[in-house]
Each structure stands twice: as structure tokens, then as C-alpha cells.
mmCIF file of C-alpha atoms in Angstrom:
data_model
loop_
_atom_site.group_PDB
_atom_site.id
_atom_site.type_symbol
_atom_site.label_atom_id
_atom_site.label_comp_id
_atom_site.label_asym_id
_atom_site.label_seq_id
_atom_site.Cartn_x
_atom_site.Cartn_y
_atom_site.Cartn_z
ATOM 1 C CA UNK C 1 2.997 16.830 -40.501
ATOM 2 C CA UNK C 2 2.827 14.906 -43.646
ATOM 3 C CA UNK C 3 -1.577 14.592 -42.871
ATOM 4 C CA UNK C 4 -2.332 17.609 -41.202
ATOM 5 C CA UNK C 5 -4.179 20.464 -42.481
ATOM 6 C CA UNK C 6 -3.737 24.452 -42.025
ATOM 7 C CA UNK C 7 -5.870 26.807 -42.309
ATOM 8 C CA UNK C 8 -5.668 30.347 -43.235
ATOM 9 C CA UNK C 9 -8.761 32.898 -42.284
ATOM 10 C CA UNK C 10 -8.668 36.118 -44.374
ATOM 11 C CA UNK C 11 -7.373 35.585 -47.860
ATOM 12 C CA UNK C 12 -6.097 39.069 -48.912
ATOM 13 C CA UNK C 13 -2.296 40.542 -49.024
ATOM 14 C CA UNK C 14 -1.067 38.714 -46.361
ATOM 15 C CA UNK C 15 -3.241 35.353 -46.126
ATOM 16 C CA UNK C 16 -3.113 34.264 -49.886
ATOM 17 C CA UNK C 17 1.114 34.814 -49.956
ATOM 18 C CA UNK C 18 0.691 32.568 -46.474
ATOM 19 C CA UNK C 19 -1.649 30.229 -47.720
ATOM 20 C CA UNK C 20 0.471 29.685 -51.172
ATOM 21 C CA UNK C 21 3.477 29.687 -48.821
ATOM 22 C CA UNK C 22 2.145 26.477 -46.624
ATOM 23 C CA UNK C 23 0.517 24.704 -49.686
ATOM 24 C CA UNK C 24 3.884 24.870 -51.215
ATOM 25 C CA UNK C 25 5.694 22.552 -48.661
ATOM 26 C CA UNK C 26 3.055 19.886 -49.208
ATOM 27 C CA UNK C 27 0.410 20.810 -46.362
ATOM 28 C CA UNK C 28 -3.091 20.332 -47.436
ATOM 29 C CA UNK C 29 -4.385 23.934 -46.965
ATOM 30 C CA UNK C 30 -7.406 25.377 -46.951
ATOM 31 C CA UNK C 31 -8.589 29.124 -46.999
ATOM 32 C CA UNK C 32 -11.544 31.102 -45.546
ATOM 33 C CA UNK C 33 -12.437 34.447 -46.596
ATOM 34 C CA UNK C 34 -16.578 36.083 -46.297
ATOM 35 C CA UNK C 35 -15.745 37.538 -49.809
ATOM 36 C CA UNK C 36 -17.690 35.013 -51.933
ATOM 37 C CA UNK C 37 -15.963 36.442 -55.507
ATOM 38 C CA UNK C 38 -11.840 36.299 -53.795
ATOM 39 C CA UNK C 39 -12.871 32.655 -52.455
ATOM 40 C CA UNK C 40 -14.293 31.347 -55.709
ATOM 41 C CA UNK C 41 -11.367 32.842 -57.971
ATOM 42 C CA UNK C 42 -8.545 31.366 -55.517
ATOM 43 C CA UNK C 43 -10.580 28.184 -55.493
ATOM 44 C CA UNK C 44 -10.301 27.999 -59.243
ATOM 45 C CA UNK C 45 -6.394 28.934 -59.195
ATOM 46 C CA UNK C 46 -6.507 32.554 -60.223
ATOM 47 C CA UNK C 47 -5.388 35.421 -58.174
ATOM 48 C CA UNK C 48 -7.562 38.159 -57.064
ATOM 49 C CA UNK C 49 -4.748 40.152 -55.823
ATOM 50 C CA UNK C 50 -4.182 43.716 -57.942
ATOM 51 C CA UNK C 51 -0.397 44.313 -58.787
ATOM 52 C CA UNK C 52 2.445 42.860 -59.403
ATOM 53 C CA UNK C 53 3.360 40.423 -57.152
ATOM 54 C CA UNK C 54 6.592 38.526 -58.413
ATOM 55 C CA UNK C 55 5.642 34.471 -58.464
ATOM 56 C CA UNK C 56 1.996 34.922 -56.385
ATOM 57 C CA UNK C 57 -0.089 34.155 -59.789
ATOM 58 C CA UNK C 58 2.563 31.400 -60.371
ATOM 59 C CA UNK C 59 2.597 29.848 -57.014
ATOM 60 C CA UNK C 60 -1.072 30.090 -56.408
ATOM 61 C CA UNK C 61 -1.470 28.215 -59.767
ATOM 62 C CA UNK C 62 0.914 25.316 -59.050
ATOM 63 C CA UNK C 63 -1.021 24.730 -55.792
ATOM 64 C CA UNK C 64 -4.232 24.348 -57.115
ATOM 65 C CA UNK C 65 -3.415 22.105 -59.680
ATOM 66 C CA UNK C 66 -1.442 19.913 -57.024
ATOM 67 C CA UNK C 67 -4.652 20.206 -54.913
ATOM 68 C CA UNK C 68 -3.064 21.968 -52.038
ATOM 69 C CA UNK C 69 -5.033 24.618 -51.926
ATOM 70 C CA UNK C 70 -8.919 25.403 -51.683
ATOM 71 C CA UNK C 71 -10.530 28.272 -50.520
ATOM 72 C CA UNK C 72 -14.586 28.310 -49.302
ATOM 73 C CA UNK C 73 -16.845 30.792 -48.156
ATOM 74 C CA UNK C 74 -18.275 27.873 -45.447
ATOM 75 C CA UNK C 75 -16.662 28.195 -42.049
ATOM 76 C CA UNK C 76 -17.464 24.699 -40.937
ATOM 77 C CA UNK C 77 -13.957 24.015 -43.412
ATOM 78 C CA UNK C 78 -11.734 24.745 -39.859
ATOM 79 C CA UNK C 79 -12.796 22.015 -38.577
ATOM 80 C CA UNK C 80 -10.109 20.292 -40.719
ATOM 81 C CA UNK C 81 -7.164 22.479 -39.462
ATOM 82 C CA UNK C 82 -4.398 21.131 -37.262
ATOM 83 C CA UNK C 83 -3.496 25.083 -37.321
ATOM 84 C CA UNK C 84 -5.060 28.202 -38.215
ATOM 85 C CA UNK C 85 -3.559 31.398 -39.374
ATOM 86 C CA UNK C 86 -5.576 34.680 -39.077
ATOM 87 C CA UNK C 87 -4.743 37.393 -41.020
ATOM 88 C CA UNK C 88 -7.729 39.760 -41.278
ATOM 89 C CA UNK C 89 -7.893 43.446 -41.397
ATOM 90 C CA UNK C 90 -6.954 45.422 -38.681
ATOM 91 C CA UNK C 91 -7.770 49.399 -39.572
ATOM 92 C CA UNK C 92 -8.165 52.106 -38.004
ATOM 93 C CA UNK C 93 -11.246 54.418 -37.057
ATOM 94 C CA UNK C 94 -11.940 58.100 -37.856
ATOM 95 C CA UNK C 95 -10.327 58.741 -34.469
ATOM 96 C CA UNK C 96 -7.016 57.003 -35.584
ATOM 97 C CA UNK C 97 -8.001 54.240 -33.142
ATOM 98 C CA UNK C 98 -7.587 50.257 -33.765
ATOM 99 C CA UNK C 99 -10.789 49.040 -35.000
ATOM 100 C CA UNK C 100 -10.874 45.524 -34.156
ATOM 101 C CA UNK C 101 -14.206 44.023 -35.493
ATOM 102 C CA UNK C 102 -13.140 42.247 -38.178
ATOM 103 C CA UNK C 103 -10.687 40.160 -35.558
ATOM 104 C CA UNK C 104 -13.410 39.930 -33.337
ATOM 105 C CA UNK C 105 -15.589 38.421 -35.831
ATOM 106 C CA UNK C 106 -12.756 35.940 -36.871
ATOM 107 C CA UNK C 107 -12.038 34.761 -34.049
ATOM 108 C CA UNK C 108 -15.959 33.933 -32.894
ATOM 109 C CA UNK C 109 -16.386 32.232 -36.027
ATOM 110 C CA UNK C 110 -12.801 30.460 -35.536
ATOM 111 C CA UNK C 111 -14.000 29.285 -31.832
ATOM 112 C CA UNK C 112 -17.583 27.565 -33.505
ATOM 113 C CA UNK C 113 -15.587 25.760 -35.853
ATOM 114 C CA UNK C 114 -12.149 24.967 -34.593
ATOM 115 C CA UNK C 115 -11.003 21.263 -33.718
ATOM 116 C CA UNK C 116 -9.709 20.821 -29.893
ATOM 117 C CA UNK C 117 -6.007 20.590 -30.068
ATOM 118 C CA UNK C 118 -5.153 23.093 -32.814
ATOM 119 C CA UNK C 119 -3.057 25.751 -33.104
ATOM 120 C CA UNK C 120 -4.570 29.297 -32.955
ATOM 121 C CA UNK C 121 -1.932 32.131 -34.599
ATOM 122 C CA UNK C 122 -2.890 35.518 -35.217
ATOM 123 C CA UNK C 123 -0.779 37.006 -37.800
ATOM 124 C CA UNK C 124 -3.013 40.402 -38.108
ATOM 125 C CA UNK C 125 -1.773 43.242 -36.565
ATOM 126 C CA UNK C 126 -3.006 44.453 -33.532
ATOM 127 C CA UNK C 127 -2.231 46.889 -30.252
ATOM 128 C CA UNK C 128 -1.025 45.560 -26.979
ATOM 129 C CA UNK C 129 -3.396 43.706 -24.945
ATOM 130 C CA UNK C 130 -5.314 42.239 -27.752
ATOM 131 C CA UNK C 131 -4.558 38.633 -27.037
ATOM 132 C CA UNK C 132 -5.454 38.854 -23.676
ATOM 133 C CA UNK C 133 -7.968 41.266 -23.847
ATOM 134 C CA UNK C 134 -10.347 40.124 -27.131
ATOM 135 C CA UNK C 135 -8.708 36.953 -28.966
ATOM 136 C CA UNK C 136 -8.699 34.473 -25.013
ATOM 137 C CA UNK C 137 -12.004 36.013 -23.309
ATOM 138 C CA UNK C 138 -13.543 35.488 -26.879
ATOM 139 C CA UNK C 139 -12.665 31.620 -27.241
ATOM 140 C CA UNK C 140 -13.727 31.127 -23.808
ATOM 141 C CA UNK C 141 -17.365 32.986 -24.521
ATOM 142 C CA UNK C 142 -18.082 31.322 -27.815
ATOM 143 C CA UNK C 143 -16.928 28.003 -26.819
ATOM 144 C CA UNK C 144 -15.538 27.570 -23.261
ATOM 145 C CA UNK C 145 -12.017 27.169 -24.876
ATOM 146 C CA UNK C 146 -8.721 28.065 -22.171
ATOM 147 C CA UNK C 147 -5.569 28.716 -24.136
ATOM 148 C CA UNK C 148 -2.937 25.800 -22.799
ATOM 149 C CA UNK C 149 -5.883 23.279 -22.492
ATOM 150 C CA UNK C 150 -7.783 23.308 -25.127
ATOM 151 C CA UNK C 151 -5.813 25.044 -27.737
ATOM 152 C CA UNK C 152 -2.676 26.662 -28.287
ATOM 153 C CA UNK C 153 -2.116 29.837 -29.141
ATOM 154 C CA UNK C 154 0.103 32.310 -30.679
ATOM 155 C CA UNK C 155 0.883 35.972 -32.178
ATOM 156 C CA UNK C 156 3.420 36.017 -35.025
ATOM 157 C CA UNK C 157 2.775 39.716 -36.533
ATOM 158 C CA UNK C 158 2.774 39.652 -40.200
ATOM 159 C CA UNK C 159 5.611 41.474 -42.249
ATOM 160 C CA UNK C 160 4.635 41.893 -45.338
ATOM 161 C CA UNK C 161 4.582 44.889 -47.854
ATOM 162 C CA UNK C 162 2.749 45.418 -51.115
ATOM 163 C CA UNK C 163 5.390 44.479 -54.326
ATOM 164 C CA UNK C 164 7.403 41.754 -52.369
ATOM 165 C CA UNK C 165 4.749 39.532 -50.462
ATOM 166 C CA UNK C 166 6.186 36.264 -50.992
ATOM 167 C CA UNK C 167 9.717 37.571 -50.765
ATOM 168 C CA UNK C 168 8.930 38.735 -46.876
ATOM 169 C CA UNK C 169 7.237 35.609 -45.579
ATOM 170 C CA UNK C 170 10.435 33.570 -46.842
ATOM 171 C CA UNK C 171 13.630 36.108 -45.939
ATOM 172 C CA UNK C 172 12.349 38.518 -43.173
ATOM 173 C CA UNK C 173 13.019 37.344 -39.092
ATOM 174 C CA UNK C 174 9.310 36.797 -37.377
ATOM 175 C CA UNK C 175 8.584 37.647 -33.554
ATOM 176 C CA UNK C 176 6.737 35.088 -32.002
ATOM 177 C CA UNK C 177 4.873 35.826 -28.860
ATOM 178 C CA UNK C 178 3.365 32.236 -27.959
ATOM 179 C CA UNK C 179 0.809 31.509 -24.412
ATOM 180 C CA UNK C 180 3.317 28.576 -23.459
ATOM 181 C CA UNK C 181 6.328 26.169 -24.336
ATOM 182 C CA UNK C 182 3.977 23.428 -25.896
ATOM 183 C CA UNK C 183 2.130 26.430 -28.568
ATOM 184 C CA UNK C 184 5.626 28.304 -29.203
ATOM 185 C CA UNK C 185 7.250 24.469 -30.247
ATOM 186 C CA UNK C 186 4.042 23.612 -32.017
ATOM 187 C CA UNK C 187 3.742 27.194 -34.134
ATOM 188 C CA UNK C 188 8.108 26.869 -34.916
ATOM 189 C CA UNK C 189 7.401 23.638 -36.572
ATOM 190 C CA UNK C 190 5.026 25.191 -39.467
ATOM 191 C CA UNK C 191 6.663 28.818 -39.413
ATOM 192 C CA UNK C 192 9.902 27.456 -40.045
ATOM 193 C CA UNK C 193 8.647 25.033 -43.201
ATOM 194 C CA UNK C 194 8.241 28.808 -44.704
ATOM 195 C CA UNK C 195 10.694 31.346 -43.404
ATOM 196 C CA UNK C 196 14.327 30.841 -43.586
ATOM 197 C CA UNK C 197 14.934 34.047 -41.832
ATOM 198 C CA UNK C 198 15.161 33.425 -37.477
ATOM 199 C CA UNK C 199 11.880 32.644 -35.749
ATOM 200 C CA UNK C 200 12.239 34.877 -32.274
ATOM 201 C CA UNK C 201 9.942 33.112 -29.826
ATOM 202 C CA UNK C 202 8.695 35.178 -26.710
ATOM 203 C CA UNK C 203 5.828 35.772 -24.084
ATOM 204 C CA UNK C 204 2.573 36.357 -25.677
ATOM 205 C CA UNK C 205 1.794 38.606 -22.400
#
């Protein structure tokens, strides 16, 4: 893995602790966020997170300065990714219902730019049926991609809370629901460069 390249789409609570995370074990990683003002203070090393977030500022910092980490408002940077990481909002309406447009709008904009081969893991959280109802009929739409063949693909629900971000991703056990064998062994070998705790692999659906 020494030349590959991750990327991590939505840059917020859980994707700058990820993205810090990966750059920290040497992968050249990049992040992608619509905000222009979060993309262009990460890119410059300073964290736009609010609170206190034991090490995040520190981290974040060391990365940059190794030149680990970048961050860019221009999706065409996927391209570069051996993996990508999505962890975008996932709210809910006025009716207390999912409200899945911001994962819908990843993951179209993930499907122009993506490189044939890579990983696809969605880390947002999401109801049942999502990755078989929205995330695979939406690669196939935008680009034709088939999960297996052209990609592989993966849900690994994030588990992190406010106050202990980076703390979580390392020491919590993660739940991974992968399409097949070849996507769970591929997403294991860049989980488990950042979380000591157990990696649970399972069905995706």
C-alpha cells in the first residue's frame, strides 16, 4: 500500500478524524468536501472543527506538514484514490425520516470521478436497504459501474461521538458489511492500519 492513495468525501466530524487517521500511517490522502472555507483551512493544516477534540489540531498539523494530507473543493481529485471513504451527512426530515440527498449527491459525484478498481466504503449512516437501494443503482446510472466488477464496495458505519473522535476510530470494534470476499479483504487491509479494536466483516445485503 506503500503508493496508493485514499480518499475521504465529506470532511466534517467523522471524515477529518478518518482522513488524519489514514494520513497518519503514511497513505497519501486526499479530502473532498463542497465547503470551499473547511477545504481551504484543512488544506493549510488548521482545523475547522469547533471543540475540543484531544490530538485532532495536533494530528491534522503533523500531516500537512509531512504532505499527507490535502483537501480540494475539485472532485476530479478521486481519480487518485485506490479507496474512498464517504462520510457525509445523513439527517433527518421534518417527518423524522432519513434524508438521503447529501449521499445521493456523493455518491453521483464519486461514480464521475472514481478510478475502476477502487474501493467504495460508505462510512455515513444510513437505514437498511440503502446500499442496494441508492449507493449500487446510482453507480450503475452515472457510470455503468456493477459492484464485484468494476468496483468494490463496502459499509463500515461510523462510530464516532463529539469529544473523543480520534479515540473511537482507533479503540472501538467496526461492523463491516462488504458486497463480496475480494471488497471485505480489500476494505480489512486499510481499516485495520487504523483501528486496533476487531474488524467484524459481514453481508452487505
Amino acid at each position: 500500500m506503500q503508493d496508493r492513495a485514499v480518499a475521504v468525501v465529506g470532511l466534517g466530524y467523522v471524515g477529518l478524524p478518518l482522513a488524519c487517521s489514514f494520513a497518519s500511517t503514511g497513505l497519501r490522502t486526499i479530502g473532498y468536501d463542497i465547503v470551499a472555507a473547511k477545504a481551504e483551512k484543512i488544506d493549510a493544516g488548521i482545523n475547522p472543527i469547533e471543540g475540543d477534540e484531544p490530538g485532532l489540531s495536533e494530528l491534522l498539523s503533523e500531516v500537512h506538514a509531512q504532505g499527507l494530507l490535502r483537501a480540494s473543493t475539485d472532485p476530479s481529485v478521486l481519480k487518485e484514490a485506490d479507496a474512498i471513504f464517504v462520510c457525509v451527512d445523513s439527517p433527518v426530515d421534518e417527518q423524522k425520516r432519513p434524508d438521503m440527498k447529501y449521499l445521493r449527491s456523493a455518491v453521483g459525484t464519486i461514480a464521475r470521478n472514481m478510478q475502476r478498481g477502487a474501493l467504495l466504503s460508505i462510512e455515513s449512516t444510513i437505514p437498511p436497504g440503502t446500499m442496494s437501494g441508492l449507493v449500487i443503482p446510482a453507480m450503475r446510472e452515472e457510470r455503468g459501474f456493477e459492484p464485484g466488477n468494476d468496483y468494490m464496495l463496502v459499509h463500515c458505519p461510523e462510530r464516532v461521538m463529539p469529544g473523543r473522535l480520534l479515540r473511537n476510530i482507533k479503540e472501538y470494534d467496526r461492523v463491516l458489511g462488504a458486497y463480496d470476499d475480494r471488497s471485505a479483504k480489500a476494505a480489512v487491509e486499510y481499516y485495520k492500519r487504523i483501528v486496533q479494536g476487531r474488524i467484524h466483516p459481514t453481508t452487505l445485503i
